[in-house]
PDB file of C-alpha atoms in Angstrom:
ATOM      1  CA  UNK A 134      82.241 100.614 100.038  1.00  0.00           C
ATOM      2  CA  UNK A 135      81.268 101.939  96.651  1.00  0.00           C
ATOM      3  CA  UNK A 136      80.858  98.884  94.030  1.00  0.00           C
ATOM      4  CA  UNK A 137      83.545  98.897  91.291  1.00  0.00           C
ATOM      5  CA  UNK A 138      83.052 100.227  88.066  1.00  0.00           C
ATOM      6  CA  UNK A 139      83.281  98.000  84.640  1.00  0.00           C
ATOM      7  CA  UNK A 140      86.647  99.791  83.938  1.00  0.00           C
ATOM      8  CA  UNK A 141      87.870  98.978  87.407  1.00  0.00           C
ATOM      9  CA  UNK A 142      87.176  95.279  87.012  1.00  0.00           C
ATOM     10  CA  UNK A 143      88.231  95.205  83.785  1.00  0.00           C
ATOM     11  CA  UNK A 144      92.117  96.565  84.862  1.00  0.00           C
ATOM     12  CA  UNK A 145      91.810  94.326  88.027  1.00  0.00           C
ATOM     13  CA  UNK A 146      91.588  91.179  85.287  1.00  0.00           C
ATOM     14  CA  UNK A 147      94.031  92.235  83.164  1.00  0.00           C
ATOM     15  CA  UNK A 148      96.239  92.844  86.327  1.00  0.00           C
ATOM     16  CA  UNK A 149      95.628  88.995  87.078  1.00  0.00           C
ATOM     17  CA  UNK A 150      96.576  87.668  83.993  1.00  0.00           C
ATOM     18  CA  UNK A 151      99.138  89.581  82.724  1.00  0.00           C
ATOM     19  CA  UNK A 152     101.352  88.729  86.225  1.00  0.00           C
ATOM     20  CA  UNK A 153     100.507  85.089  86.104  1.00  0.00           C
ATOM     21  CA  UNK A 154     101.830  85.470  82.525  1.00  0.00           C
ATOM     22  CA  UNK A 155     104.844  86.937  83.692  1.00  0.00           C
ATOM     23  CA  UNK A 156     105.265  84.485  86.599  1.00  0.00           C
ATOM     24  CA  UNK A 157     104.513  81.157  84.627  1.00  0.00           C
ATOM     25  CA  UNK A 158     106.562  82.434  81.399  1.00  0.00           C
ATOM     26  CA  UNK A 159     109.351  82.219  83.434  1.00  0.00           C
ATOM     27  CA  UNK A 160     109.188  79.635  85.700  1.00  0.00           C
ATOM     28  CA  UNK A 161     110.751  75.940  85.046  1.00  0.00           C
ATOM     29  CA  UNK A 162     109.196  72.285  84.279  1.00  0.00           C
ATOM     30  CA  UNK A 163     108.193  72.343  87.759  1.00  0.00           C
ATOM     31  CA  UNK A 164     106.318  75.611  88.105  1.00  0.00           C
ATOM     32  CA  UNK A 165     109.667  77.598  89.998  1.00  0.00           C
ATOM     33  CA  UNK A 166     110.513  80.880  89.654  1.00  0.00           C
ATOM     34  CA  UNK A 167     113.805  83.053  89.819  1.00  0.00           C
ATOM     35  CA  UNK A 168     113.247  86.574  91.558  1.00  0.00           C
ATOM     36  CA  UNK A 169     114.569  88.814  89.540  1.00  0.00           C
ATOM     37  CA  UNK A 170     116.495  91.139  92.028  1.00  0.00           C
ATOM     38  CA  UNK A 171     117.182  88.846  95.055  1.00  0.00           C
ATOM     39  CA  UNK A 172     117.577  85.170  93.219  1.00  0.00           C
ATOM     40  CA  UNK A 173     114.782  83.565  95.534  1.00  0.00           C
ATOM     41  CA  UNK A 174     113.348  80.724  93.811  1.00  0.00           C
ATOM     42  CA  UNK A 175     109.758  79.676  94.694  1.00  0.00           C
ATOM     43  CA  UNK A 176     106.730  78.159  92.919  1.00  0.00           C
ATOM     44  CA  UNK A 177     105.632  80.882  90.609  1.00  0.00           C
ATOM     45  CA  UNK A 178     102.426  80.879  91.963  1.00  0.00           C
ATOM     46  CA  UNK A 179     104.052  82.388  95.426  1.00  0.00           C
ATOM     47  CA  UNK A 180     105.857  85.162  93.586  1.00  0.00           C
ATOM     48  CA  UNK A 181     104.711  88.610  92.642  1.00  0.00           C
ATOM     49  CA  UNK A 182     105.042  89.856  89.135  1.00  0.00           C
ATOM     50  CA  UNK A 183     107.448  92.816  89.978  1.00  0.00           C
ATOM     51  CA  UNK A 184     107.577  96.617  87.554  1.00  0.00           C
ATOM     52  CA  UNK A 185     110.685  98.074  87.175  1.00  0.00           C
ATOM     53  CA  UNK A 186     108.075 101.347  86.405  1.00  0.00           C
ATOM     54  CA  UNK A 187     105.173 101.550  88.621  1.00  0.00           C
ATOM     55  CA  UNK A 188     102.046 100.418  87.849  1.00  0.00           C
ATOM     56  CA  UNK A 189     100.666 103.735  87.853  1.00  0.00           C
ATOM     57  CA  UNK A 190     102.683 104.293  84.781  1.00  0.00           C
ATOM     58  CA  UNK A 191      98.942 103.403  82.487  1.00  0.00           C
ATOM     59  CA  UNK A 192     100.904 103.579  79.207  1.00  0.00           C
ATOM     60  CA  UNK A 193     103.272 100.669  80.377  1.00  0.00           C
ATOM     61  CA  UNK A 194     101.430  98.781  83.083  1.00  0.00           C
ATOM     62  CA  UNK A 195     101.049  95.701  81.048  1.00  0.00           C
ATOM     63  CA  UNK A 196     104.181  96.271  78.890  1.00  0.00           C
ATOM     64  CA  UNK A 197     105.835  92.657  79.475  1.00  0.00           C
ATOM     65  CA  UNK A 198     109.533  94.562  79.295  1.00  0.00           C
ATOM     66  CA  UNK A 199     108.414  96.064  82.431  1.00  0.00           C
ATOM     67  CA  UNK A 200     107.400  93.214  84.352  1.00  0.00           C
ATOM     68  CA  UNK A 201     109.471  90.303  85.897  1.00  0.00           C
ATOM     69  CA  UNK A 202     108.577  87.688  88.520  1.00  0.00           C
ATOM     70  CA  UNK A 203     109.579  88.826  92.278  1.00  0.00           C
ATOM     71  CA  UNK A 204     109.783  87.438  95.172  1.00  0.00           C
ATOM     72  CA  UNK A 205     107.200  89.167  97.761  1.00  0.00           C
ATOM     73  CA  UNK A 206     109.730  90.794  99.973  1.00  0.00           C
ATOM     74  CA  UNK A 207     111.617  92.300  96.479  1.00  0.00           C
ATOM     75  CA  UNK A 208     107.961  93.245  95.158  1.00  0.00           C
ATOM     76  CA  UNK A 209     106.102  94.283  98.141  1.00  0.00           C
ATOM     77  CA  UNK A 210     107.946  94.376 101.026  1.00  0.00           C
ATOM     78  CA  UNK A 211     110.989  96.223  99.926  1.00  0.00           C
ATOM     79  CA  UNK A 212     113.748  93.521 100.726  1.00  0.00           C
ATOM     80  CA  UNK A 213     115.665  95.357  97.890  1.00  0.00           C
ATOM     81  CA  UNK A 214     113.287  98.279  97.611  1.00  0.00           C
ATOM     82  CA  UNK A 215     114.220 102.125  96.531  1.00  0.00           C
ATOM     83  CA  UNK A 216     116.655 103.004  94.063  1.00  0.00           C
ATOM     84  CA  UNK A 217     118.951 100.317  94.836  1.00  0.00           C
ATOM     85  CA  UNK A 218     116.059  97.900  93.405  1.00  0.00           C
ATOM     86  CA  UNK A 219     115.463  99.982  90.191  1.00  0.00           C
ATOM     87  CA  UNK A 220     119.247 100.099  89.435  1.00  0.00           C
ATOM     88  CA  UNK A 221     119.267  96.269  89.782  1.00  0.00           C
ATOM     89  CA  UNK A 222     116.243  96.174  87.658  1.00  0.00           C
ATOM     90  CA  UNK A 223     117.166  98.164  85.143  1.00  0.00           C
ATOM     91  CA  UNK A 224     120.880  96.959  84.525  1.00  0.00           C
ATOM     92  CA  UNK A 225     119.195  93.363  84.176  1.00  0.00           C
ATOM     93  CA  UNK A 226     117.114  94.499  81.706  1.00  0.00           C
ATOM     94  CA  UNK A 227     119.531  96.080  79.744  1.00  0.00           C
ATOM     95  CA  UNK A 228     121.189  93.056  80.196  1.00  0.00           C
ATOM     96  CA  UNK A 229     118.375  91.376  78.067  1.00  0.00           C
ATOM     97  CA  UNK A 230     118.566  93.618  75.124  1.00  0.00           C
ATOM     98  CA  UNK A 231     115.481  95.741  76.920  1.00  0.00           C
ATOM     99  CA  UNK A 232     116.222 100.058  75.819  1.00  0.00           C
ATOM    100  CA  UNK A 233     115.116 101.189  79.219  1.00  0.00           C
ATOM    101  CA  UNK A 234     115.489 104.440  78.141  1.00  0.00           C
ATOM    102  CA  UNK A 235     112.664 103.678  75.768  1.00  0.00           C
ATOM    103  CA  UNK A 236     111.000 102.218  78.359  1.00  0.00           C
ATOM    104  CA  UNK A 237     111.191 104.684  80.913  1.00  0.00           C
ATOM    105  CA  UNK A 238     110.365 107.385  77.548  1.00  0.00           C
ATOM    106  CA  UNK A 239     106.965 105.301  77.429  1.00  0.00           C
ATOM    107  CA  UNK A 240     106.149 105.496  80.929  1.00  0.00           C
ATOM    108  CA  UNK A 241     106.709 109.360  81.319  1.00  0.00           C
ATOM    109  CA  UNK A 242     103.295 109.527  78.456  1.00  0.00           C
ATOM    110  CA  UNK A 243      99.774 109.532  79.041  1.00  0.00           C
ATOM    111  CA  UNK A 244      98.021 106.717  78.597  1.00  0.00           C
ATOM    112  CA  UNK A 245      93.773 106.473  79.613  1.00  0.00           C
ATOM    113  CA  UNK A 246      92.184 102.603  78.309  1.00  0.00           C
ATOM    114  CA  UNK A 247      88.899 103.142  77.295  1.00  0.00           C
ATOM    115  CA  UNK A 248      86.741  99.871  78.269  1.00  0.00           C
ATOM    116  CA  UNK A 249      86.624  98.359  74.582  1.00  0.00           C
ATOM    117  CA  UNK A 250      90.478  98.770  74.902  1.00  0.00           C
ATOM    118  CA  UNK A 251      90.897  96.857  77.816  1.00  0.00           C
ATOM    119  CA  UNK A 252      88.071  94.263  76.773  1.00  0.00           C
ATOM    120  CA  UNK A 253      90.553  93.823  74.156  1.00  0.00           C
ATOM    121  CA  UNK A 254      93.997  93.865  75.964  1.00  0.00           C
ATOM    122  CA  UNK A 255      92.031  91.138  78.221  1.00  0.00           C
ATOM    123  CA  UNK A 256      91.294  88.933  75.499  1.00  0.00           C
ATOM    124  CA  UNK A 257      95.069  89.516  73.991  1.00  0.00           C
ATOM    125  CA  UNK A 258      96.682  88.376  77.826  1.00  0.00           C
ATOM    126  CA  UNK A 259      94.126  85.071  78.199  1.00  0.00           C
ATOM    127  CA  UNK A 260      95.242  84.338  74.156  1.00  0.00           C
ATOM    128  CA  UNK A 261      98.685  84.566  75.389  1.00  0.00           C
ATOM    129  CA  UNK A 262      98.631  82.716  78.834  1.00  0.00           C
ATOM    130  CA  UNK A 263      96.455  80.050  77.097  1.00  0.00           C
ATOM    131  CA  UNK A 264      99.009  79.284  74.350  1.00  0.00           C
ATOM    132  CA  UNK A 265     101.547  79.030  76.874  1.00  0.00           C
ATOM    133  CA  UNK A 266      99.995  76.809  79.095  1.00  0.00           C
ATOM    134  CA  UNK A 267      99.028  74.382  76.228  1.00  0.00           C
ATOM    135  CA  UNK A 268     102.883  75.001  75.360  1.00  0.00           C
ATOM    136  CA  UNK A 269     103.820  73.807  79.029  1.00  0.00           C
ATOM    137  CA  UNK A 270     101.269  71.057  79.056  1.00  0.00           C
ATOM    138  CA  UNK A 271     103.016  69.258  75.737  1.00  0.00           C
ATOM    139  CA  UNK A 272     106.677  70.066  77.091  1.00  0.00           C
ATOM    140  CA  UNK A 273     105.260  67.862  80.131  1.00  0.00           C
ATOM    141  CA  UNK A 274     103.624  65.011  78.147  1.00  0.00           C
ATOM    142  CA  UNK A 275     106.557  64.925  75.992  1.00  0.00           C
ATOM    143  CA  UNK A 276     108.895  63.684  79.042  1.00  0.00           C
TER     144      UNK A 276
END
């Protein structure tokens, strides 16, 4: 097996964080999770983060309107899977005030991160997830 490059590792991290910031920015006092298409609540750590575009989509991969938490048989094992899926998806996030025709505009361009780019998109998601989990960690002293 060939050893990964930096870029590779690099989108592997940012993969990591940015769906544990999905799951966890979502998910209640106690750590649970709604899936977005079926209603399944688990802990968030036993969810998926789900795209309403692929991941493959570059130019919107860590776009947080693309991204929800899912339940594993939503995300991965197709439960809901196809176009019936990306209907639900979509309406929801219209539903949210998200222009999925913008979205869906953003995913149809080009998009190639350089390394510096996703040093820096790293650094941005662990800034994020760390302010929220200092933000969780005072909601829970406060009770």
């Amino acid at each position: 097996m060939a050893k990964r490059t930096a870029k590779q590792t690099l989108t592997a991290k940012c993969d990591r964080v940015f769906s544990t910031l999905v799951r966890l920015s979502k998910a209640d006092a106690h750590g649970d999770v709604c899936c977005y298409t079926c209603g399944t609540v688990r802990h968030y750590k036993q969810m998926h983060a789900g795209h309403y575009m692929s991941r493959r989509n570059k130019s919107i991969r860590w776009h947080h309107d693309n991204a929800r938490p899912q339940c594993p048989g939503c995300n991965q094992y197709g439960k809901v899977n196809g176009p019936g899926e990306s209907v639900i998806f979509g309406r929801k996030l219209s539903e949210e005030g998200v222009d999925v025709d913008e979205l869906e505009r953003l995913g149809r361009s080009v998009r190639v991160w350089t390394e510096d780019e996703l040093e820096v998109l790293l650094h941005d998601l662990e800034s994020m997830l760390a302010d929220l989990e200092r933000k969780r960690e005072q909601q829970h002293a406060n009770r």
